[in-house]
Amino acid sequence: MGKWSKRFVFMFLCLSVCLQIPSVSSSTSPLQGNQGNKDSSLARTFNQEEEAHVVHCSRERSRAAWKVIQEYLTPFVEREQYKISSGCRLHPDNDLYRDQEQHKHRVDINEWRCGYCRKNFYEEKYLDKHFDNRHFDLLNASHGRCLADLCGALHCDLVMDSSPRKTKCNPAAAARNKHLCESLADSCFPVSNGHVSGRLHEFFLRQFCDAHTCNGSPKPFAKGRKKRRSILYIILSILTMMLLPLFYFFIYMYQRGIKRGSQELKRISPSGRKKKPS
């Protein structure tokens, strides 16, 4: 009888242990689930922080748009002594990368320097990456400040590619770009602001907007660019003005020396002749 009681007690203990295993696993699973939720939330936070530093604005195309403005628009605006309002998207303050571009210094052919921290780089593209990684907090990423968004209206592709590829014209894209171009002309150079603004409004239409067509005429930048005298040209001009008087002085002294020598020869020749005996 004692032998059967021991077996009964052993079987009861085994059964109770088996019943406790699911409860333990169920009690530990919420902890694991909470830990997994924490990990996933941390991962989402990290991804959100990374996405917060991403600026969806092409630096290269913004630089091309600024180059077009500086070469094909600004000289004519300065000649008219017209001040573009800050509400115009072509205004320098509305360029997302303008401050960083102004803090970019080219020291040598293969040396670029950051104007913020004075760090040097071999190529401009590495300095651009440095700006994105180290100085992204200096960007004013407000709405409507991406100059690259205006590239369609400003024909940026013509200044980005040395040999632009011929592509089939898309009438819908040409119409959109022309509409954007005309809206820039209206906002930057309102006709109601006077004669100067009206002339620049007409100039902007001829210079940029009329070329947004698929018939191939007229060409972009129909008014061309205003030629600016480079520093090298100015230096050469100054040197020429300084050396030109010296050149004429040398010619004058040379001719004077030849003339004096010929006169002395004439004086010597008569006195040097021997008299014939009578």
mmCIF file of C-alpha atoms in Angstrom:
data_model
loop_
_atom_site.group_PDB
_atom_site.id
_atom_site.type_symbol
_atom_site.label_atom_id
_atom_site.label_comp_id
_atom_site.label_asym_id
_atom_site.label_seq_id
_atom_site.Cartn_x
_atom_site.Cartn_y
_atom_site.Cartn_z
ATOM 1 C CA MET A 1 0.000 0.000 0.000
ATOM 2 C CA GLY A 2 2.884 2.350 0.790
ATOM 3 C CA LYS A 3 4.463 1.558 -2.555
ATOM 4 C CA TRP A 4 1.332 2.668 -4.477
ATOM 5 C CA SER A 5 1.037 5.851 -2.406
ATOM 6 C CA LYS A 6 4.593 6.863 -3.317
ATOM 7 C CA ARG A 7 3.860 6.312 -7.006
ATOM 8 C CA PHE A 8 0.711 8.376 -6.695
ATOM 9 C CA VAL A 9 2.543 11.254 -5.030
ATOM 10 C CA PHE A 10 5.287 11.162 -7.750
ATOM 11 C CA MET A 11 2.718 11.253 -10.543
ATOM 12 C CA PHE A 12 0.919 14.177 -8.848
ATOM 13 C CA LEU A 13 4.154 16.171 -8.627
ATOM 14 C CA CYS A 14 4.954 15.533 -12.328
ATOM 15 C CA LEU A 15 1.470 16.628 -13.329
ATOM 16 C CA SER A 16 1.717 19.842 -11.313
ATOM 17 C CA VAL A 17 5.099 20.685 -12.887
ATOM 18 C CA CYS A 18 3.702 20.131 -16.373
ATOM 19 C CA LEU A 19 0.797 22.445 -15.616
ATOM 20 C CA GLN A 20 3.143 25.234 -14.413
ATOM 21 C CA ILE A 21 5.333 25.291 -17.596
ATOM 22 C CA PRO A 22 2.754 27.047 -19.866
ATOM 23 C CA SER A 23 2.084 29.627 -17.179
ATOM 24 C CA VAL A 24 5.812 30.407 -16.913
ATOM 25 C CA SER A 25 6.181 30.699 -20.686
ATOM 26 C CA SER A 26 3.090 32.891 -20.870
ATOM 27 C CA SER A 27 4.457 35.081 -18.087
ATOM 28 C CA THR A 28 7.808 35.514 -19.853
ATOM 29 C CA SER A 29 6.356 36.178 -23.314
ATOM 30 C CA PRO A 30 5.018 39.682 -22.415
ATOM 31 C CA LEU A 31 8.504 40.614 -21.237
ATOM 32 C CA GLN A 32 9.955 39.472 -24.518
ATOM 33 C CA GLY A 33 7.206 41.260 -26.403
ATOM 34 C CA ASN A 34 7.859 44.459 -24.449
ATOM 35 C CA GLN A 35 11.558 44.192 -25.183
ATOM 36 C CA GLY A 36 10.817 43.674 -28.861
ATOM 37 C CA ASN A 37 8.514 46.691 -28.866
ATOM 38 C CA LYS A 38 11.249 48.774 -27.258
ATOM 39 C CA ASP A 39 13.756 47.658 -29.865
ATOM 40 C CA SER A 40 11.400 48.431 -32.727
ATOM 41 C CA SER A 41 10.535 51.835 -31.261
ATOM 42 C CA LEU A 42 14.228 52.661 -30.915
ATOM 43 C CA ALA A 43 14.814 51.605 -34.494
ATOM 44 C CA ARG A 44 11.934 53.787 -35.682
ATOM 45 C CA THR A 45 13.290 56.733 -33.679
ATOM 46 C CA PHE A 46 16.751 56.256 -35.160
ATOM 47 C CA ASN A 47 15.332 56.088 -38.681
ATOM 48 C CA GLN A 48 13.273 59.217 -38.044
ATOM 49 C CA GLU A 49 16.395 61.052 -36.854
ATOM 50 C CA GLU A 50 18.210 59.976 -40.016
ATOM 51 C CA GLU A 51 15.318 61.089 -42.200
ATOM 52 C CA ALA A 52 15.275 64.450 -40.369
ATOM 53 C CA HIS A 53 18.784 65.161 -41.739
ATOM 54 C CA VAL A 54 17.894 64.253 -45.312
ATOM 55 C CA VAL A 55 17.175 67.307 -47.466
ATOM 56 C CA HIS A 56 15.278 66.493 -50.622
ATOM 57 C CA CYS A 57 16.920 69.191 -52.708
ATOM 58 C CA SER A 58 19.646 68.585 -55.266
ATOM 59 C CA ARG A 59 22.719 70.611 -54.416
ATOM 60 C CA GLU A 60 24.148 70.146 -57.911
ATOM 61 C CA ARG A 61 21.027 71.378 -59.694
ATOM 62 C CA SER A 62 20.656 74.241 -57.232
ATOM 63 C CA ARG A 63 24.219 75.256 -58.063
ATOM 64 C CA ALA A 64 23.388 75.085 -61.777
ATOM 65 C CA ALA A 65 20.289 77.241 -61.293
ATOM 66 C CA TRP A 66 22.347 79.817 -59.398
ATOM 67 C CA LYS A 67 24.916 79.834 -62.198
ATOM 68 C CA VAL A 68 22.188 80.530 -64.770
ATOM 69 C CA ILE A 69 20.833 83.385 -62.652
ATOM 70 C CA GLN A 70 24.274 84.923 -62.171
ATOM 71 C CA GLU A 71 25.303 84.703 -65.832
ATOM 72 C CA TYR A 72 22.085 85.294 -67.757
ATOM 73 C CA LEU A 73 19.942 87.449 -65.451
ATOM 74 C CA THR A 74 21.833 89.276 -62.695
ATOM 75 C CA PRO A 75 24.038 91.439 -64.999
ATOM 76 C CA PHE A 76 20.975 92.821 -66.777
ATOM 77 C CA VAL A 77 19.151 93.411 -63.486
ATOM 78 C CA GLU A 78 22.179 95.272 -62.111
ATOM 79 C CA ARG A 79 22.405 97.382 -65.260
ATOM 80 C CA GLU A 80 18.802 98.486 -64.669
ATOM 81 C CA GLN A 81 19.628 99.086 -60.979
ATOM 82 C CA TYR A 82 16.593 97.017 -60.043
ATOM 83 C CA LYS A 83 16.281 95.390 -56.620
ATOM 84 C CA ILE A 84 14.601 91.993 -56.599
ATOM 85 C CA SER A 85 12.228 91.547 -53.688
ATOM 86 C CA SER A 86 12.679 88.784 -51.144
ATOM 87 C CA GLY A 87 9.352 87.344 -52.247
ATOM 88 C CA CYS A 88 10.895 86.398 -55.573
ATOM 89 C CA ARG A 89 12.135 82.809 -55.625
ATOM 90 C CA LEU A 90 15.214 83.963 -57.540
ATOM 91 C CA HIS A 91 16.365 86.115 -54.618
ATOM 92 C CA PRO A 92 19.640 84.899 -52.999
ATOM 93 C CA ASP A 93 17.942 84.523 -49.616
ATOM 94 C CA ASN A 94 15.636 81.917 -51.121
ATOM 95 C CA ASP A 95 18.488 79.602 -52.033
ATOM 96 C CA LEU A 96 18.723 76.759 -49.522
ATOM 97 C CA TYR A 97 22.466 76.278 -50.032
ATOM 98 C CA ARG A 98 23.504 79.921 -50.531
ATOM 99 C CA ASP A 99 25.137 80.356 -47.113
ATOM 100 C CA GLN A 100 27.084 77.106 -47.434
ATOM 101 C CA GLU A 101 28.188 77.974 -50.961
ATOM 102 C CA GLN A 102 29.489 81.302 -49.688
ATOM 103 C CA HIS A 103 31.519 79.431 -47.042
ATOM 104 C CA LYS A 104 33.179 77.315 -49.723
ATOM 105 C CA HIS A 105 36.704 78.484 -50.562
ATOM 106 C CA ARG A 106 38.898 77.144 -53.350
ATOM 107 C CA VAL A 107 42.470 77.406 -52.076
ATOM 108 C CA ASP A 108 44.153 75.603 -54.972
ATOM 109 C CA ILE A 109 43.304 73.402 -57.945
ATOM 110 C CA ASN A 110 42.985 70.309 -55.733
ATOM 111 C CA GLU A 111 42.177 71.979 -52.417
ATOM 112 C CA TRP A 112 38.839 73.194 -51.088
ATOM 113 C CA ARG A 113 38.313 74.647 -47.624
ATOM 114 C CA CYS A 114 35.262 74.758 -45.384
ATOM 115 C CA GLY A 115 34.609 78.304 -44.225
ATOM 116 C CA TYR A 116 32.957 77.098 -41.024
ATOM 117 C CA CYS A 117 35.607 74.780 -39.541
ATOM 118 C CA ARG A 118 38.587 75.469 -41.883
ATOM 119 C CA LYS A 119 38.882 71.818 -42.874
ATOM 120 C CA ASN A 120 40.448 71.087 -46.270
ATOM 121 C CA PHE A 121 39.303 68.658 -48.974
ATOM 122 C CA TYR A 122 40.753 67.458 -52.267
ATOM 123 C CA GLU A 123 37.548 67.813 -54.296
ATOM 124 C CA GLU A 124 34.415 69.901 -54.124
ATOM 125 C CA LYS A 125 32.153 66.859 -53.860
ATOM 126 C CA TYR A 126 33.819 65.832 -50.584
ATOM 127 C CA LEU A 127 33.271 69.312 -49.210
ATOM 128 C CA ASP A 128 29.595 69.017 -50.190
ATOM 129 C CA LYS A 129 29.357 65.750 -48.243
ATOM 130 C CA HIS A 130 31.057 67.450 -45.305
ATOM 131 C CA PHE A 131 28.398 70.172 -45.370
ATOM 132 C CA ASP A 132 25.662 67.539 -45.423
ATOM 133 C CA ASN A 133 27.134 65.573 -42.515
ATOM 134 C CA ARG A 134 28.598 68.254 -40.264
ATOM 135 C CA HIS A 135 26.815 71.496 -41.027
ATOM 136 C CA PHE A 136 23.300 70.392 -41.960
ATOM 137 C CA ASP A 137 21.969 72.368 -38.973
ATOM 138 C CA LEU A 138 22.886 75.599 -40.773
ATOM 139 C CA LEU A 139 20.432 74.917 -43.597
ATOM 140 C CA ASN A 140 17.121 76.715 -43.618
ATOM 141 C CA ALA A 141 15.012 73.953 -45.077
ATOM 142 C CA SER A 142 11.808 75.957 -45.211
ATOM 143 C CA HIS A 143 9.226 75.365 -47.892
ATOM 144 C CA GLY A 144 9.952 76.761 -51.311
ATOM 145 C CA ARG A 145 13.675 77.378 -50.776
ATOM 146 C CA CYS A 146 15.003 74.696 -53.110
ATOM 147 C CA LEU A 147 16.436 76.490 -56.108
ATOM 148 C CA ALA A 148 16.696 73.171 -57.969
ATOM 149 C CA ASP A 149 12.886 73.187 -58.301
ATOM 150 C CA LEU A 150 13.263 76.061 -60.766
ATOM 151 C CA CYS A 151 15.664 74.236 -63.068
ATOM 152 C CA GLY A 152 12.918 73.329 -65.494
ATOM 153 C CA ALA A 153 12.137 76.999 -66.058
ATOM 154 C CA LEU A 154 15.778 78.151 -66.114
ATOM 155 C CA HIS A 155 17.198 75.513 -68.517
ATOM 156 C CA CYS A 156 19.762 74.213 -66.001
ATOM 157 C CA ASP A 157 20.636 71.225 -68.179
ATOM 158 C CA LEU A 158 22.366 73.500 -70.673
ATOM 159 C CA VAL A 159 24.936 74.625 -68.077
ATOM 160 C CA MET A 160 25.284 71.232 -66.379
ATOM 161 C CA ASP A 161 26.202 69.215 -69.485
ATOM 162 C CA SER A 162 29.109 70.269 -71.664
ATOM 163 C CA SER A 163 27.544 68.379 -74.566
ATOM 164 C CA PRO A 164 23.791 68.140 -73.912
ATOM 165 C CA ARG A 165 22.116 65.078 -75.281
ATOM 166 C CA LYS A 166 19.293 65.476 -77.749
ATOM 167 C CA THR A 167 16.084 64.148 -76.272
ATOM 168 C CA LYS A 168 12.606 64.085 -77.663
ATOM 169 C CA CYS A 169 10.631 67.123 -76.591
ATOM 170 C CA ASN A 170 7.699 66.492 -74.283
ATOM 171 C CA PRO A 171 4.912 69.026 -74.966
ATOM 172 C CA ALA A 172 3.373 68.550 -71.517
ATOM 173 C CA ALA A 173 6.715 69.148 -69.762
ATOM 174 C CA ALA A 174 7.408 72.165 -71.970
ATOM 175 C CA ALA A 175 4.020 73.626 -71.053
ATOM 176 C CA ARG A 176 4.644 73.109 -67.322
ATOM 177 C CA ASN A 177 8.079 74.704 -67.505
ATOM 178 C CA LYS A 178 6.729 77.658 -69.456
ATOM 179 C CA HIS A 179 3.965 78.179 -66.913
ATOM 180 C CA LEU A 180 6.523 78.108 -64.090
ATOM 181 C CA CYS A 181 8.768 80.493 -66.012
ATOM 182 C CA GLU A 182 5.962 82.976 -66.602
ATOM 183 C CA SER A 183 4.951 82.848 -62.935
ATOM 184 C CA LEU A 184 8.555 83.746 -62.020
ATOM 185 C CA ALA A 185 8.422 86.705 -64.387
ATOM 186 C CA ASP A 186 5.147 87.890 -62.838
ATOM 187 C CA SER A 187 6.325 87.563 -59.228
ATOM 188 C CA CYS A 188 9.884 88.855 -59.663
ATOM 189 C CA PHE A 189 9.235 91.621 -62.197
ATOM 190 C CA PRO A 190 5.621 92.760 -61.879
ATOM 191 C CA VAL A 191 4.540 94.968 -64.741
ATOM 192 C CA SER A 192 2.661 97.164 -62.268
ATOM 193 C CA ASN A 193 5.932 98.168 -60.537
ATOM 194 C CA GLY A 194 6.952 100.610 -63.242
ATOM 195 C CA HIS A 195 8.837 100.852 -66.505
ATOM 196 C CA VAL A 196 12.050 99.235 -65.259
ATOM 197 C CA SER A 197 10.209 96.223 -63.867
ATOM 198 C CA GLY A 198 8.185 96.017 -67.068
ATOM 199 C CA ARG A 199 11.318 95.968 -69.214
ATOM 200 C CA LEU A 200 12.847 93.227 -67.068
ATOM 201 C CA HIS A 201 9.571 91.298 -67.211
ATOM 202 C CA GLU A 202 9.712 91.357 -71.002
ATOM 203 C CA PHE A 203 13.407 90.498 -70.950
ATOM 204 C CA PHE A 204 12.797 87.485 -68.680
ATOM 205 C CA LEU A 205 10.120 86.161 -71.014
ATOM 206 C CA ARG A 206 12.428 86.459 -74.047
ATOM 207 C CA GLN A 207 15.484 85.141 -72.208
ATOM 208 C CA PHE A 208 13.947 82.061 -70.562
ATOM 209 C CA CYS A 209 10.259 81.469 -71.220
ATOM 210 C CA ASP A 210 9.939 81.648 -74.996
ATOM 211 C CA ALA A 211 12.276 78.688 -75.462
ATOM 212 C CA HIS A 212 9.861 76.319 -73.693
ATOM 213 C CA THR A 213 8.362 74.989 -76.881
ATOM 214 C CA CYS A 214 8.772 71.897 -79.020
ATOM 215 C CA ASN A 215 9.116 73.678 -82.350
ATOM 216 C CA GLY A 216 12.817 74.338 -81.771
ATOM 217 C CA SER A 217 12.676 78.139 -81.918
ATOM 218 C CA PRO A 218 13.648 80.402 -80.249
ATOM 219 C CA LYS A 219 16.685 79.133 -78.377
ATOM 220 C CA PRO A 220 17.253 79.536 -74.610
ATOM 221 C CA PHE A 221 19.181 82.602 -73.449
ATOM 222 C CA ALA A 222 18.253 84.512 -76.607
ATOM 223 C CA LYS A 223 19.616 87.760 -75.127
ATOM 224 C CA GLY A 224 22.926 86.106 -74.314
ATOM 225 C CA ARG A 225 25.055 86.947 -71.337
ATOM 226 C CA LYS A 226 26.657 90.209 -70.384
ATOM 227 C CA LYS A 227 30.408 89.897 -70.710
ATOM 228 C CA ARG A 228 32.278 90.626 -67.529
ATOM 229 C CA ARG A 229 35.905 91.558 -67.487
ATOM 230 C CA SER A 230 37.895 89.012 -65.555
ATOM 231 C CA ILE A 231 40.648 89.872 -63.094
ATOM 232 C CA LEU A 232 43.266 88.512 -65.491
ATOM 233 C CA TYR A 233 41.977 90.778 -68.250
ATOM 234 C CA ILE A 234 42.192 93.807 -65.938
ATOM 235 C CA ILE A 235 45.745 92.925 -64.856
ATOM 236 C CA LEU A 236 46.885 92.479 -68.460
ATOM 237 C CA SER A 237 45.321 95.791 -69.390
ATOM 238 C CA ILE A 238 47.149 97.595 -66.582
ATOM 239 C CA LEU A 239 50.480 96.018 -67.520
ATOM 240 C CA THR A 240 49.948 96.957 -71.156
ATOM 241 C CA MET A 241 49.274 100.576 -70.227
ATOM 242 C CA MET A 242 52.429 100.632 -68.102
ATOM 243 C CA LEU A 243 54.710 98.975 -70.652
ATOM 244 C CA LEU A 244 53.450 100.831 -73.700
ATOM 245 C CA PRO A 245 55.140 104.171 -72.791
ATOM 246 C CA LEU A 246 58.389 102.329 -72.073
ATOM 247 C CA PHE A 247 58.197 100.673 -75.480
ATOM 248 C CA TYR A 248 57.746 103.998 -77.273
ATOM 249 C CA PHE A 249 60.547 105.541 -75.206
ATOM 250 C CA PHE A 250 62.877 102.707 -76.258
ATOM 251 C CA ILE A 251 61.954 103.187 -79.922
ATOM 252 C CA TYR A 252 62.547 106.935 -79.605
ATOM 253 C CA MET A 253 65.988 106.484 -78.015
ATOM 254 C CA TYR A 254 66.942 103.860 -80.583
ATOM 255 C CA GLN A 255 66.043 106.092 -83.507
ATOM 256 C CA ARG A 256 67.782 109.048 -81.883
ATOM 257 C CA GLY A 257 70.947 106.970 -81.457
ATOM 258 C CA ILE A 258 70.947 105.966 -85.128
ATOM 259 C CA LYS A 259 70.441 109.566 -86.212
ATOM 260 C CA ARG A 260 73.259 110.834 -83.993
ATOM 261 C CA GLY A 261 75.624 108.149 -85.272
ATOM 262 C CA SER A 262 74.950 109.070 -88.876
ATOM 263 C CA GLN A 263 75.629 112.760 -88.165
ATOM 264 C CA GLU A 264 78.966 111.944 -86.527
ATOM 265 C CA LEU A 265 79.969 109.839 -89.514
ATOM 266 C CA LYS A 266 79.218 112.759 -91.834
ATOM 267 C CA ARG A 267 81.431 115.060 -89.757
ATOM 268 C CA ILE A 268 84.318 112.630 -89.672
ATOM 269 C CA SER A 269 84.308 111.777 -93.384
ATOM 270 C CA PRO A 270 85.128 115.293 -94.760
ATOM 271 C CA SER A 271 87.935 115.938 -92.240
ATOM 272 C CA GLY A 272 89.429 112.511 -92.791
ATOM 273 C CA ARG A 273 89.997 112.956 -96.517
ATOM 274 C CA LYS A 274 93.664 113.410 -97.635
ATOM 275 C CA LYS A 275 94.562 116.385 -99.875
ATOM 276 C CA LYS A 276 96.063 115.495 -103.242
ATOM 277 C CA PRO A 277 99.622 116.890 -103.904
ATOM 278 C CA SER A 278 99.742 119.805 -106.416
#
